[in-house]
XYZ file of C-alpha atoms in Angstrom:
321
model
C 85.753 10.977 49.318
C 87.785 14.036 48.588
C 86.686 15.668 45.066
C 89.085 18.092 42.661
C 88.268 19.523 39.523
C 91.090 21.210 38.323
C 89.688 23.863 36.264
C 88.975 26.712 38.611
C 87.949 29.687 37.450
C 90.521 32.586 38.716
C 91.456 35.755 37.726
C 93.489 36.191 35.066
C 96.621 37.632 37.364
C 96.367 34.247 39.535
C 99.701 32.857 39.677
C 99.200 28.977 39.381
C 101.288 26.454 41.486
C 101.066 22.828 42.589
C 103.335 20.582 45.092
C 102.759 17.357 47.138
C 103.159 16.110 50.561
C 106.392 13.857 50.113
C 106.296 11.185 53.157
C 107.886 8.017 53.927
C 107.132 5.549 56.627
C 109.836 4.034 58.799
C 109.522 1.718 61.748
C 105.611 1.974 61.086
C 105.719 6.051 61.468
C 105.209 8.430 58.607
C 107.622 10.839 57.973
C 107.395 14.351 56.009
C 109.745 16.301 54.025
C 110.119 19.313 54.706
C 111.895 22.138 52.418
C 114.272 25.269 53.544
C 114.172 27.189 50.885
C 116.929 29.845 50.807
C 115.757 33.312 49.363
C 112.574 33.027 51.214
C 114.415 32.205 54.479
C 111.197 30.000 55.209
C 110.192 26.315 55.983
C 107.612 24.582 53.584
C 106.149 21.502 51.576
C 107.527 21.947 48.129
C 105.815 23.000 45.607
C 106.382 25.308 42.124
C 104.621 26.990 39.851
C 103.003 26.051 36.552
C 104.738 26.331 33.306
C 102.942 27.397 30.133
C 101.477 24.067 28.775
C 101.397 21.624 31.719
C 98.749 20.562 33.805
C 98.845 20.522 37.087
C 100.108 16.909 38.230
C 102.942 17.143 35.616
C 103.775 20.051 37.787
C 103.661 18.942 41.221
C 105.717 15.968 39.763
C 108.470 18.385 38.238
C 108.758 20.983 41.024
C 109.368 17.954 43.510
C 112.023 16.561 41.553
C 113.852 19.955 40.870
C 113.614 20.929 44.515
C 114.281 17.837 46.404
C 115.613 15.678 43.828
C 113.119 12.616 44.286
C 110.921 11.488 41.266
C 107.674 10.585 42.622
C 104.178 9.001 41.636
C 101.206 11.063 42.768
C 98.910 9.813 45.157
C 95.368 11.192 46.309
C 94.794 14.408 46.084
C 94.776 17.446 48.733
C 93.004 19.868 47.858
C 94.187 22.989 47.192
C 95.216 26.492 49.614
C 94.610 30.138 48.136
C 96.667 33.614 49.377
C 97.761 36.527 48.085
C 101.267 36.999 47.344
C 103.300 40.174 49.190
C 102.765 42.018 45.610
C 99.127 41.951 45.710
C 98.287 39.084 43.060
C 96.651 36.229 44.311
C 97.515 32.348 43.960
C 96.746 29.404 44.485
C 98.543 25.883 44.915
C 96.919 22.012 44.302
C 98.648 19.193 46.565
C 98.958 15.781 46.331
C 100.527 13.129 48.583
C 103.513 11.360 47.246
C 105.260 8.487 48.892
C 108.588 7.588 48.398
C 110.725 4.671 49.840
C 112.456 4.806 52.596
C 115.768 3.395 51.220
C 115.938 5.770 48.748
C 114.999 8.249 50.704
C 118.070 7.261 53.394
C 120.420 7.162 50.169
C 119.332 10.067 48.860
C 122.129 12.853 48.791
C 120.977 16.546 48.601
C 123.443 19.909 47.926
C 121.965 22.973 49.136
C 121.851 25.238 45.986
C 120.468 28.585 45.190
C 116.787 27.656 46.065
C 116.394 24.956 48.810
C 119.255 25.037 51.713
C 117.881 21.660 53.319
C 115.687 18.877 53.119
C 114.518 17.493 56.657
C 111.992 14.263 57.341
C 109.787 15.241 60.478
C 106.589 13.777 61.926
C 103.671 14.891 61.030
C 103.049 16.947 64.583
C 106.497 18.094 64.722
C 106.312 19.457 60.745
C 103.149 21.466 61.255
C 105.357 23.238 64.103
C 108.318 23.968 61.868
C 106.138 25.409 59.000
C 106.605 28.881 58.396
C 102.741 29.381 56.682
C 99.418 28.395 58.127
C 98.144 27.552 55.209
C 100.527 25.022 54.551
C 99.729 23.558 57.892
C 95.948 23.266 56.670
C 97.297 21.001 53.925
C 99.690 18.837 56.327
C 96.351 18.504 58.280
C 94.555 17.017 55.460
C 97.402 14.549 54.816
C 96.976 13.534 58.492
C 93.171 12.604 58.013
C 94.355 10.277 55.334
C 96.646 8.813 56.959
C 94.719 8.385 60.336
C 91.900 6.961 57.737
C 93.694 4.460 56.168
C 93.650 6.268 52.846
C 97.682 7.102 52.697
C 98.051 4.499 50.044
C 96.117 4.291 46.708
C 96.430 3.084 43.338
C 94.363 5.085 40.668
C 92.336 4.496 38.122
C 92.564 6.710 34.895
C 90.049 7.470 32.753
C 91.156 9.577 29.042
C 88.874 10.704 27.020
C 90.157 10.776 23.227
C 91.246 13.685 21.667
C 89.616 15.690 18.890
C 88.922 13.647 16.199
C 88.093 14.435 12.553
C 84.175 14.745 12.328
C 82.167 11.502 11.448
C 81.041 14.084 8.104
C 84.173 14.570 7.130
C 85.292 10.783 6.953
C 84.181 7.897 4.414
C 85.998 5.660 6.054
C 84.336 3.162 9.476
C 84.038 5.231 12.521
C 87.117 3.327 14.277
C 89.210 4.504 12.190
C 88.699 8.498 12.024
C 92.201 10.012 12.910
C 92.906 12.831 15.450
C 92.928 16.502 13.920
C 95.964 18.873 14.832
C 94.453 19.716 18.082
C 93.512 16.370 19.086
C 97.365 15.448 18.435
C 98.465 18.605 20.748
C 96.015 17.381 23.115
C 97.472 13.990 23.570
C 101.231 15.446 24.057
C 99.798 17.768 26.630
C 97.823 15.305 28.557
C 100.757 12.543 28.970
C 102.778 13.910 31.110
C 99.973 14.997 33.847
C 98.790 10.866 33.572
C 102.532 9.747 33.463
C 102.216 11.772 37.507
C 100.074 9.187 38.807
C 102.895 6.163 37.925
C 100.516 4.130 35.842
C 101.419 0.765 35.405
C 99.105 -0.722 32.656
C 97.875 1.604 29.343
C 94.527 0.136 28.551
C 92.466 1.865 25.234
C 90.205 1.131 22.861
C 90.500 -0.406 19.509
C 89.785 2.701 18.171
C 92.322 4.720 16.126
C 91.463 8.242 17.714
C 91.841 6.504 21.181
C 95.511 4.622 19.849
C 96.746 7.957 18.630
C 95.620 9.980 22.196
C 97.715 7.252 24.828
C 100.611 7.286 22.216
C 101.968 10.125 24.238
C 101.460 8.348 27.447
C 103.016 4.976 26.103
C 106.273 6.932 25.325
C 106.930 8.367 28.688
C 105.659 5.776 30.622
C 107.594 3.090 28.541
C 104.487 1.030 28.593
C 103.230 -1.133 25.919
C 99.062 -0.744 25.129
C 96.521 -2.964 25.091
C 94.228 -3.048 23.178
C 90.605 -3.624 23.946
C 87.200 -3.897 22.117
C 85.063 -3.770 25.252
C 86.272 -0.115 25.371
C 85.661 1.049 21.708
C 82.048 2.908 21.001
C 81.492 0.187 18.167
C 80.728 -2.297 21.192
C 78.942 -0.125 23.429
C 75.732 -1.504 24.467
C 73.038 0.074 27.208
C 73.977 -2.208 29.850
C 77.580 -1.266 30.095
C 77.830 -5.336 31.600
C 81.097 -5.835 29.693
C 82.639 -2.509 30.654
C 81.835 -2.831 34.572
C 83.356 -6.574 33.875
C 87.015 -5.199 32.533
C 86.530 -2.353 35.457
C 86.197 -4.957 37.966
C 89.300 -6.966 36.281
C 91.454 -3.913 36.513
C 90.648 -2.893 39.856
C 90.818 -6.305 41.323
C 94.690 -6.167 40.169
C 95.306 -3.161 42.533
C 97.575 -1.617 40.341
C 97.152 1.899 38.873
C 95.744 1.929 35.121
C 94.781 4.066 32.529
C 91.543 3.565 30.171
C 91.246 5.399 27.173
C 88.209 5.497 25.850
C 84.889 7.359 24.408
C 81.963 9.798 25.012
C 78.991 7.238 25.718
C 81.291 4.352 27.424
C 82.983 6.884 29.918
C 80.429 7.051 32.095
C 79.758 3.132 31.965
C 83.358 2.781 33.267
C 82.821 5.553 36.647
C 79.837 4.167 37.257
C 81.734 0.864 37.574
C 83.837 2.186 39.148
C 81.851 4.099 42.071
C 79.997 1.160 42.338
C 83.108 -0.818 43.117
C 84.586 1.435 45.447
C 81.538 1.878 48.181
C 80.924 5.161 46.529
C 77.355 6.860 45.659
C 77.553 9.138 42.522
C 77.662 13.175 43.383
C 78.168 15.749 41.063
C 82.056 15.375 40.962
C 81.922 11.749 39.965
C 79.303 13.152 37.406
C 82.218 15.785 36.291
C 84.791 13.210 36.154
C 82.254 10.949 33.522
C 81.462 13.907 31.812
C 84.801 14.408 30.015
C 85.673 16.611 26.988
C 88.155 15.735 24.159
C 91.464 15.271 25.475
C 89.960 15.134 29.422
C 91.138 12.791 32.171
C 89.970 11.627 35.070
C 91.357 10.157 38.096
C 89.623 7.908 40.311
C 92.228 7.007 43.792
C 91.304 3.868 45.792
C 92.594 2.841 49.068
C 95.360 0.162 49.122
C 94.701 -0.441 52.655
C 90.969 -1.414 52.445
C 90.362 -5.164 52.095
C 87.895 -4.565 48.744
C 88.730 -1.762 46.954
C 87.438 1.934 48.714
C 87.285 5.131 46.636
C 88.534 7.713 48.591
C 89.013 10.893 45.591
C 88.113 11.904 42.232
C 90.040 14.587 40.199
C 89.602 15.885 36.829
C 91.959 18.046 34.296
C 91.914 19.312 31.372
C 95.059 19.506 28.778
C 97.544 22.748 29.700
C 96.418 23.914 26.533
């Protein structure tokens, strides 16, 4: 299982990037996109850097779209690749892999501008012998062990923490219904457009207001309606956690990538679930990803591929606050 928290600690000159490995597979073989990029004169997997507010999979999302036009859904993770720049300051990039279809991709029409020259689709062995940097062969590598494992394909499971709420001694009113403060609000906008990366396609929260108000964010970019669930609210957590592993198992069964918004004490109920689920045995990054603060997520990637549901990486971000 490949683990990424995404809240390294770097020097405060580290320029900040992310990107994804953009494939396709035609006739059974996966093909790679590739990206000339013009003022560099070089030959890389595309990737951008971080603008003031986002978090890292909104990123990776945006700079793929801007420089090769596609609009993709993040898959598992990559890792990430750290070097210093020619002036000295050092950076560092996250990947993901990021699938797209191939009849798109063979309609897709692409005008060399200012930044990229070309696109090209190569194999995977013929890519890593085009690149211009080893480092981006390192991460081409790592997409070939997931591929050669079976772990290409994934659906994700997202797990949101709530924002920050207003105080329980600060309300009269029941605890469901304490509203998100000013920060808890920002947190929400910031956070939606890293989950929207992942192409959710249910939105999943608790009854709870604070938890309502946090996917609100999500709902609007996404398009998606939210449902609304009791099992997930803190009023109906119980020791056990039997009901929550019950809706985990529901939502995994489906195979289709979800988000859960939900609370301090039943977070870790639902990884646990989770883990279980997927053949995994809890380490100290599944124990980050339950862990989460205000306005956290989580993202939990199982194999499509697998004939019960395999866990393959765990991620974790914070707002780009």
């Amino acid at each position: 299982m490949t683990p990424t928290d995404a809240r390294p600690e770097l020097a405060t000159d580290t320029v900040v990037a992310a990107g994804a490995v953009v494939w396709k597979l035609v006739d059974g073989k996966v093909r790679v996109l590739l990206v000339h990029r013009t003022q560099h004169k070089d030959v890389t997997i595309p990737k951008g850097k971080v603008d003031p507010g986002e978090t890292l999979p909104q990123t990776a999302v945006r700079e793929i779209q801007e420089e090769t036009g596609f609009d993709v859904d993040l898959g598992a993770p990559l890792g990430s690749v750290e070097y210093t720049l020619p002036n000295g300051r050092p950076k560092i990039v996250h990947y993901w892999s990021a699938e797209v279809d191939p009849g798109a991709a063979e309609r897709h029409s692409y005008e060399a501008n200012g930044e990229i020259l070309a696109l090209e689709w190569l194999p995977i062995a013929k890519a890593a012998k085009h690149l211009t940097y080893e480092h981006d062969a390192d991460v081409l590598d790592r997409f070939a062990a997931q591929v050669e494992a079976g772990h290409a394909r994934t659906f994700a499971l997202v797990v949101l923490r709530h924002g920050k709420a207003t105080p329980h001694e600060q309300w009269d009113g029941p605890d469901h219904t304490r509203p998100l403060l000013h920060r808890g609000i920002e947190q929400s906008l910031s956070v939606a457009g890293g989950i929207a990366a992942y192409g959710p396609e249910r939105l999943v929260s608790s009854t709870a207001a604070r938890c309502l108000s946090t996917i609100g964010p999500t709902a609007a970019i996404t398009g998606l309606d939210v449902k609304a669930s009791a099992t997930l609210s803190q009023d109906a957590w119980t020791g056990d956690g039997a009901r929550v592993s019950a809706a985990v198992a529901k939502r995994i069964a489906k195979r289709q990538s979800v988000v859960m918004c939900s609370h301090g004490p039943v977070i870790p109920q639902i990884i646990e679930a989770a883990a279980s689920l997927g053949g995994a045995t809890i380490t100290r990054d599944l124990r980050r990803s339950a862990a989460l603060g205000t306005g956290e997520f989580s993202v939990l990637h199982f194999s499509l591929e697998s004939e019960t549901p395999w866990l393959v990486a765990v991620e974790t971000h914070s707002s780009g606050l």
